[in-house]
Coordinates of N, CA and C and ligand atoms in Angstrom, one line a residue:
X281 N 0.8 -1.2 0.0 CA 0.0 0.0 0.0 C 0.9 1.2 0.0
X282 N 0.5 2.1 -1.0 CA 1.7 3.5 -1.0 C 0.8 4.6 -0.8
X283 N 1.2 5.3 0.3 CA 0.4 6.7 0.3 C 1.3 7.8 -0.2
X284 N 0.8 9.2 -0.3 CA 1.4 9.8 -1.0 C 2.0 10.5 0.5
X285 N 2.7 12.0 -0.5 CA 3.5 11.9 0.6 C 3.2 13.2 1.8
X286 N 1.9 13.9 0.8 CA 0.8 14.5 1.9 C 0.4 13.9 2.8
X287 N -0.1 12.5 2.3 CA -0.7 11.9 3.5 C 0.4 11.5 4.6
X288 N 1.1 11.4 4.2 CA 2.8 11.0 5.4 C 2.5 12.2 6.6
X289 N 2.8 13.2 5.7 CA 2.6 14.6 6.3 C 1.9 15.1 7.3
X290 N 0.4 14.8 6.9 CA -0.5 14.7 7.8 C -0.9 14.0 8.5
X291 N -0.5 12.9 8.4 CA -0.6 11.6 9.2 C 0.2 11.8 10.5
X292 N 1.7 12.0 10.1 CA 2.7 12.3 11.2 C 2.6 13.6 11.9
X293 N 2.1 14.7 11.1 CA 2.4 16.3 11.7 C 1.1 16.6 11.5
X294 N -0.2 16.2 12.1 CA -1.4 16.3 11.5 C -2.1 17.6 12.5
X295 N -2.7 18.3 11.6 CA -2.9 20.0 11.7 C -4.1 19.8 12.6
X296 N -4.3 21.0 13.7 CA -5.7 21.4 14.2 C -6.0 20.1 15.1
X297 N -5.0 19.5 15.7 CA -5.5 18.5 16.7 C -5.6 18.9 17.8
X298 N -6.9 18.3 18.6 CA -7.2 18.8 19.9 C -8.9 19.0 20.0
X299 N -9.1 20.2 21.3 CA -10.3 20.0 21.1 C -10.9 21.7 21.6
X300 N -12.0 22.3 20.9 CA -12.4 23.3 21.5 C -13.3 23.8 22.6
X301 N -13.5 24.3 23.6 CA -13.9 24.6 25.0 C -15.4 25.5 24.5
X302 N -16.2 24.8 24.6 CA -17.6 25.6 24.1 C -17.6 25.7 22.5
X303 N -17.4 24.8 22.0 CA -17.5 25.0 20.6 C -18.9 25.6 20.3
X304 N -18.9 25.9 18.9 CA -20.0 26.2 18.1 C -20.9 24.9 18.2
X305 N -20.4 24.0 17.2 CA -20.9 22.7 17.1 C -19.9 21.6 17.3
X306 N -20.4 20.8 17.7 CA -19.5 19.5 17.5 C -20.3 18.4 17.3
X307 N -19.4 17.1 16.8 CA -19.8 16.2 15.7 C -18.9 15.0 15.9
X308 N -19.6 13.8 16.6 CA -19.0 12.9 16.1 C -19.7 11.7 16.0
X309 N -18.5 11.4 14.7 CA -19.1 9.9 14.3 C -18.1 8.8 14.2
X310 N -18.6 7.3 13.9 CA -17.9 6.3 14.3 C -18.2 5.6 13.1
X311 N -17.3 4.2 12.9 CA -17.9 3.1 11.6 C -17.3 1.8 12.6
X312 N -18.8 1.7 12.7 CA -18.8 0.2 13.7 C -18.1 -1.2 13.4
X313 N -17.6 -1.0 11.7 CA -16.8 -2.2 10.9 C -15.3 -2.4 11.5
X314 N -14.5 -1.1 11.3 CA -13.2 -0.7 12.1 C -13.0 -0.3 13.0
X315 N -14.6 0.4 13.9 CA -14.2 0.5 14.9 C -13.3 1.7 15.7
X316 N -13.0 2.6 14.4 CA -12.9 4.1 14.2 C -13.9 4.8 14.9
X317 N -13.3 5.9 15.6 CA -14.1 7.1 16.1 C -13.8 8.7 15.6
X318 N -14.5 9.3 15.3 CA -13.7 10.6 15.1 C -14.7 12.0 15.5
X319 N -14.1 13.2 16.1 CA -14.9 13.9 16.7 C -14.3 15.1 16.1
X320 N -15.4 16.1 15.5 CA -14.8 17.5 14.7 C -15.3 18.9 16.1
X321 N -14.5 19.7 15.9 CA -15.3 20.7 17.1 C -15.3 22.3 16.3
X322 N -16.4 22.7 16.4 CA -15.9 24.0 14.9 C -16.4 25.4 16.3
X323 N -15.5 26.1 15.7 CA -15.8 28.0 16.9 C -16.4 28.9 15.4
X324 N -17.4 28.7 15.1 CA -18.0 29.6 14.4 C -18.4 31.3 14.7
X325 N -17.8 32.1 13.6 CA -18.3 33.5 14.4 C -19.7 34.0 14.3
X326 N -20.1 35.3 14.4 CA -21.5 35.7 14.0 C -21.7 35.9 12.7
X327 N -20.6 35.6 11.8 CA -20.9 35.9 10.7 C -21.0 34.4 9.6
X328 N -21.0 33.3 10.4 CA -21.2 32.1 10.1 C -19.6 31.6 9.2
X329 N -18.2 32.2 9.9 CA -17.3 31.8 9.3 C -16.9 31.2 10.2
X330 N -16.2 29.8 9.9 CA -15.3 29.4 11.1 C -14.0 29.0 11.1
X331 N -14.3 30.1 12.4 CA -12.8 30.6 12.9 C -11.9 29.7 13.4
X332 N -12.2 28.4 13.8 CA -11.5 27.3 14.1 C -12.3 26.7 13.7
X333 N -11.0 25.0 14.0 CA -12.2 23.8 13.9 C -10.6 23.2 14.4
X334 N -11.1 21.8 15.8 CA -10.5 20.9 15.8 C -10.8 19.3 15.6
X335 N -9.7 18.4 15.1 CA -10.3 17.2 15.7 C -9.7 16.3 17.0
X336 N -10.6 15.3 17.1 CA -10.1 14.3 17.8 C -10.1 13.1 17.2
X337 N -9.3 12.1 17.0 CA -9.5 10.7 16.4 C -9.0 9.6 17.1
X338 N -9.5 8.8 17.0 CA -9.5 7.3 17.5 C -9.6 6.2 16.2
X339 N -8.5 6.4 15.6 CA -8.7 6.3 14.2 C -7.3 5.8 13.3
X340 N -7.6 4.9 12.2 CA -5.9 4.4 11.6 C -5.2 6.2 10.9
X341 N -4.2 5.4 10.5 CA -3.3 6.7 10.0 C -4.4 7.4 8.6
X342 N -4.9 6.3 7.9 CA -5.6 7.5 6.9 C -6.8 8.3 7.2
X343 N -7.1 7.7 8.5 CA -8.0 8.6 9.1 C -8.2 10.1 9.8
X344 N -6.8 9.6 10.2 CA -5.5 10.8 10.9 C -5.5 12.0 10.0
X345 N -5.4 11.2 8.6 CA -4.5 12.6 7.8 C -5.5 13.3 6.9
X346 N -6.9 12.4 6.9 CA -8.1 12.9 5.8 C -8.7 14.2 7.3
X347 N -8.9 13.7 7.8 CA -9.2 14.7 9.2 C -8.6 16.1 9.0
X348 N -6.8 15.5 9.1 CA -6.2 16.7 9.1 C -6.3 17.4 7.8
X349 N -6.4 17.0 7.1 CA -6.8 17.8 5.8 C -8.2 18.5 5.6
X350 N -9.1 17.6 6.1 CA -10.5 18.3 6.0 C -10.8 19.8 6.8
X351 N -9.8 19.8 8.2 CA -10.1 21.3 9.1 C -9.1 21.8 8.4
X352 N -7.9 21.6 7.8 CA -7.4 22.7 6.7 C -8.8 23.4 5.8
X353 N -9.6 22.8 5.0 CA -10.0 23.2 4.1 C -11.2 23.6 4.3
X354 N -11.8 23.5 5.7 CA -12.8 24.2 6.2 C -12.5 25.6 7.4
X355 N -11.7 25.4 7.5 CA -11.1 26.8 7.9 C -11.2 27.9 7.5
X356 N -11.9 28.9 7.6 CA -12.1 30.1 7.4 C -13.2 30.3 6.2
X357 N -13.9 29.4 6.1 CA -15.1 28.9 5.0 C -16.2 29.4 6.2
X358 N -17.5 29.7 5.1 CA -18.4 29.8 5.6 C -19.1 28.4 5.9
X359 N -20.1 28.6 6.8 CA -20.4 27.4 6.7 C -21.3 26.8 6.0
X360 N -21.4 27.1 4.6 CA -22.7 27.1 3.6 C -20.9 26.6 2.6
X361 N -20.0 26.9 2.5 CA -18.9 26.4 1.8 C -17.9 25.1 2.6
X362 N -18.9 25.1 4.2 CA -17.6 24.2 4.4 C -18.5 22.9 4.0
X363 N -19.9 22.4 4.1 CA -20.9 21.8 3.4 C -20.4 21.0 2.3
X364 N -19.9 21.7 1.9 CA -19.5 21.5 0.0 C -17.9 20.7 0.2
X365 N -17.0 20.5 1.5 CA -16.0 20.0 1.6 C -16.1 18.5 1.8
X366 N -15.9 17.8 0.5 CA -16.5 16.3 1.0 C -15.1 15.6 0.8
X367 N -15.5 14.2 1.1 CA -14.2 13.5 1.2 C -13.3 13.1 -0.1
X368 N -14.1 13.7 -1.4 CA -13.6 13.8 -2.9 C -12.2 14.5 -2.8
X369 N -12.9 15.9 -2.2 CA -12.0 16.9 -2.2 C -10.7 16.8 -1.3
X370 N -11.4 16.1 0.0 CA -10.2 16.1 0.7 C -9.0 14.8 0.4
X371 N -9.9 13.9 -0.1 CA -8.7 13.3 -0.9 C -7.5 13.9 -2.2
X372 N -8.4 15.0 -3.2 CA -7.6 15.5 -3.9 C -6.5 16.2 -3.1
X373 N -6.7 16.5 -2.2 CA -5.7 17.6 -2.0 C -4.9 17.3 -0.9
X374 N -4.8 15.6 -0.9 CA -4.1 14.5 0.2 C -3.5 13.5 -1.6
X375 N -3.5 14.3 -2.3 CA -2.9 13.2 -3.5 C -3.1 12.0 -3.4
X376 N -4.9 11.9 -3.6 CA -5.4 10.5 -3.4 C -5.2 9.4 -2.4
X377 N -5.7 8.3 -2.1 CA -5.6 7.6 -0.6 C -5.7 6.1 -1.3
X378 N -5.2 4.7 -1.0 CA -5.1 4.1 -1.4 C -6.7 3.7 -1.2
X379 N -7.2 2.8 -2.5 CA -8.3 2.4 -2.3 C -8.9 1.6 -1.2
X380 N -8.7 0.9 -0.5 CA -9.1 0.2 0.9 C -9.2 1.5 2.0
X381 N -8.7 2.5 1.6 CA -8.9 3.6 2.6 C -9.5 4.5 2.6
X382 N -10.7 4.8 1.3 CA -11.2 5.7 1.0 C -12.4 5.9 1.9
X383 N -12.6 4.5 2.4 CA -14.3 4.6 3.5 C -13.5 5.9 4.9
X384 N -12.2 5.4 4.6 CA -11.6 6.5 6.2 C -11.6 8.4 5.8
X385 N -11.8 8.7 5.1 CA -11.9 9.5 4.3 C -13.7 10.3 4.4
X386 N -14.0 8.9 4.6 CA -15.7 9.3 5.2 C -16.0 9.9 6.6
X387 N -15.1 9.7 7.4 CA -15.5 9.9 8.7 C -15.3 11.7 8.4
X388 N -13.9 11.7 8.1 CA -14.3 13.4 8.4 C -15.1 14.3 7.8
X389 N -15.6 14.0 6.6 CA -16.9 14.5 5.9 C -17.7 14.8 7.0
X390 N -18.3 12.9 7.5 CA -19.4 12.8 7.9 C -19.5 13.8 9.4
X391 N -18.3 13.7 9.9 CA -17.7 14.8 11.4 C -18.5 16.2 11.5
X392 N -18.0 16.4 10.3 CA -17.8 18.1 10.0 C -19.2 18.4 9.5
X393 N -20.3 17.3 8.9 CA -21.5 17.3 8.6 C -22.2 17.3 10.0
X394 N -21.9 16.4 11.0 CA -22.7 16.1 12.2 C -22.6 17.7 13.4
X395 N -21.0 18.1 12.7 CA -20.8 19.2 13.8 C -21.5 20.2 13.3
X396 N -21.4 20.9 11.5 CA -22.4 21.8 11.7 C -24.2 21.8 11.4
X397 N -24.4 20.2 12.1 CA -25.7 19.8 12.1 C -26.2 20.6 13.6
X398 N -25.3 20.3 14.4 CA -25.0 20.5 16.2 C -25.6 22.2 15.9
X399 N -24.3 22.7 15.4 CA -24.5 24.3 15.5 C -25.7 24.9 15.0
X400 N -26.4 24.3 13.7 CA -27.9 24.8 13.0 C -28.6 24.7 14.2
X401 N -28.4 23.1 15.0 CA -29.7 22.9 15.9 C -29.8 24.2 16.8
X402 N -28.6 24.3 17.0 CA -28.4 25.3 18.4 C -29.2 26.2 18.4
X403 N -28.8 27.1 16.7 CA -29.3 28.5 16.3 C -30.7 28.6 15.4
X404 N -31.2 27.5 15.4 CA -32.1 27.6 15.3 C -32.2 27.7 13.3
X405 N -31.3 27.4 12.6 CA -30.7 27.8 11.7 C -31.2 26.5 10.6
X406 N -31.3 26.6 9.0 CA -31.3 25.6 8.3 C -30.3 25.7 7.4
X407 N -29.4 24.7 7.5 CA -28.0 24.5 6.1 C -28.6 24.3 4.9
X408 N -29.0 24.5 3.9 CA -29.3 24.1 2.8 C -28.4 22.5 2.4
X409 N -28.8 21.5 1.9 CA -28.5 20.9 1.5 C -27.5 19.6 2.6
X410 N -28.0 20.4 4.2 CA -27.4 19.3 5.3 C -28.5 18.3 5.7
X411 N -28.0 17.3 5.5 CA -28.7 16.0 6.0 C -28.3 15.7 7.5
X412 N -29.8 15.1 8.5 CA -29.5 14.8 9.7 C -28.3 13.9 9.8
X413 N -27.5 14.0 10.9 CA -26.0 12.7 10.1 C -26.4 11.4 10.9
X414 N -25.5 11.1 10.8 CA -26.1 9.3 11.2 C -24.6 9.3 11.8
X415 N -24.6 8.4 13.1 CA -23.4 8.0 14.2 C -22.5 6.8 14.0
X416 N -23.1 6.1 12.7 CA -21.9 5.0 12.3 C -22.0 5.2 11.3
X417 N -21.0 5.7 10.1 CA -20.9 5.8 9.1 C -21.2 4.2 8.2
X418 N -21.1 3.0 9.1 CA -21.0 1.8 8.5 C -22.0 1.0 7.6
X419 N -23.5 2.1 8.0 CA -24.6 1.7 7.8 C -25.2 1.8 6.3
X420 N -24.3 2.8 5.8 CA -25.0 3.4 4.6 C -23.9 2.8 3.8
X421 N -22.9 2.2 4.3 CA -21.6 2.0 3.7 C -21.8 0.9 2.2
X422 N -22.1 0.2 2.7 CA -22.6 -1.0 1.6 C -23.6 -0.3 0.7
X423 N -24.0 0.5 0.2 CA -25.1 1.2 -0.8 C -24.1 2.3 -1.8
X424 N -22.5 2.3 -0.9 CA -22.3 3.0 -1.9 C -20.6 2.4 -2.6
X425 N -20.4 3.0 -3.6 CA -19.3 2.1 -4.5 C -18.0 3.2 -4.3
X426 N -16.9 2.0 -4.1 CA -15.6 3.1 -4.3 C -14.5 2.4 -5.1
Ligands
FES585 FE1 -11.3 2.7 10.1 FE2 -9.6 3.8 8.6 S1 -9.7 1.7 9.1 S2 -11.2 4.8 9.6

């Protein structure tokens, strides 16, 4: 199995880990197959940008480094653009993930979906185009092809 050497990167030096104290939203989800956990935490401002985001993982290395790539690329996005950050993207910009690893690649999508599901609830607010998330990614897993 060869990963590239972004994912090295992020794997080993992986960005925005930790966790935030009153977040906006937070989000986590699990895939009951591997047994992965992963938890996103976003500090959104009033102007619906957010100003942070951490994670936490309990999770293999390509889970590690799709994470740390995903709060790269939702950082400082509105949250109507961080929506649109799916695990396509965050693989492009991790120079692809070996195919057996692409379901790991789901969790942080599905994270950062569940956290700014958390924050709408809060504010009373509707994301366009956010679906309620689901707590095991594992469920929906077999309906889709990689
Ligand atoms: Fe479970 Fe990668 S093997 S997230």
């Amino acid at each position: 199995m060869a990963y590239s050497e972004k994912v090295m990167d992020h794997f080993t030096n992986p960005r925005n880990m930790g966790e935030i104290e009153n977040a906006s939203g937070v989000g986590t989800v699990g895939n009951a197959k591997c047994g992965d956990i992963m938890r996103i935490y976003l500090d959104i401002d009033e102007n619906q940008i957010v100003r942070d985001v951490k994670f936490k993982t309990f999770g293999c290395g390509a889970a590690v480094a799709t994470s740390s790539m995903a709060t790269e690329l939702v950082k400082g996005k509105s949250i109507y653009e961080a929506l649109q950050v799916t695990n396509k993207a965050v693989m492009e910009a991790l120079d692809g993930l070996p195919p057996v690893k692409v379901h790991c690649s789901l969790l942080a999508e599905e994270a950062i979906h569940a956290a700014l599901w958390d924050y709408a609830t809060k504010h009373g607010i509707e994301i366009p185009g956010l679906q309620k998330p689901v707590t095991d990614i594992s469920e929906h897993e077999e309906e889709e092809e990689y």
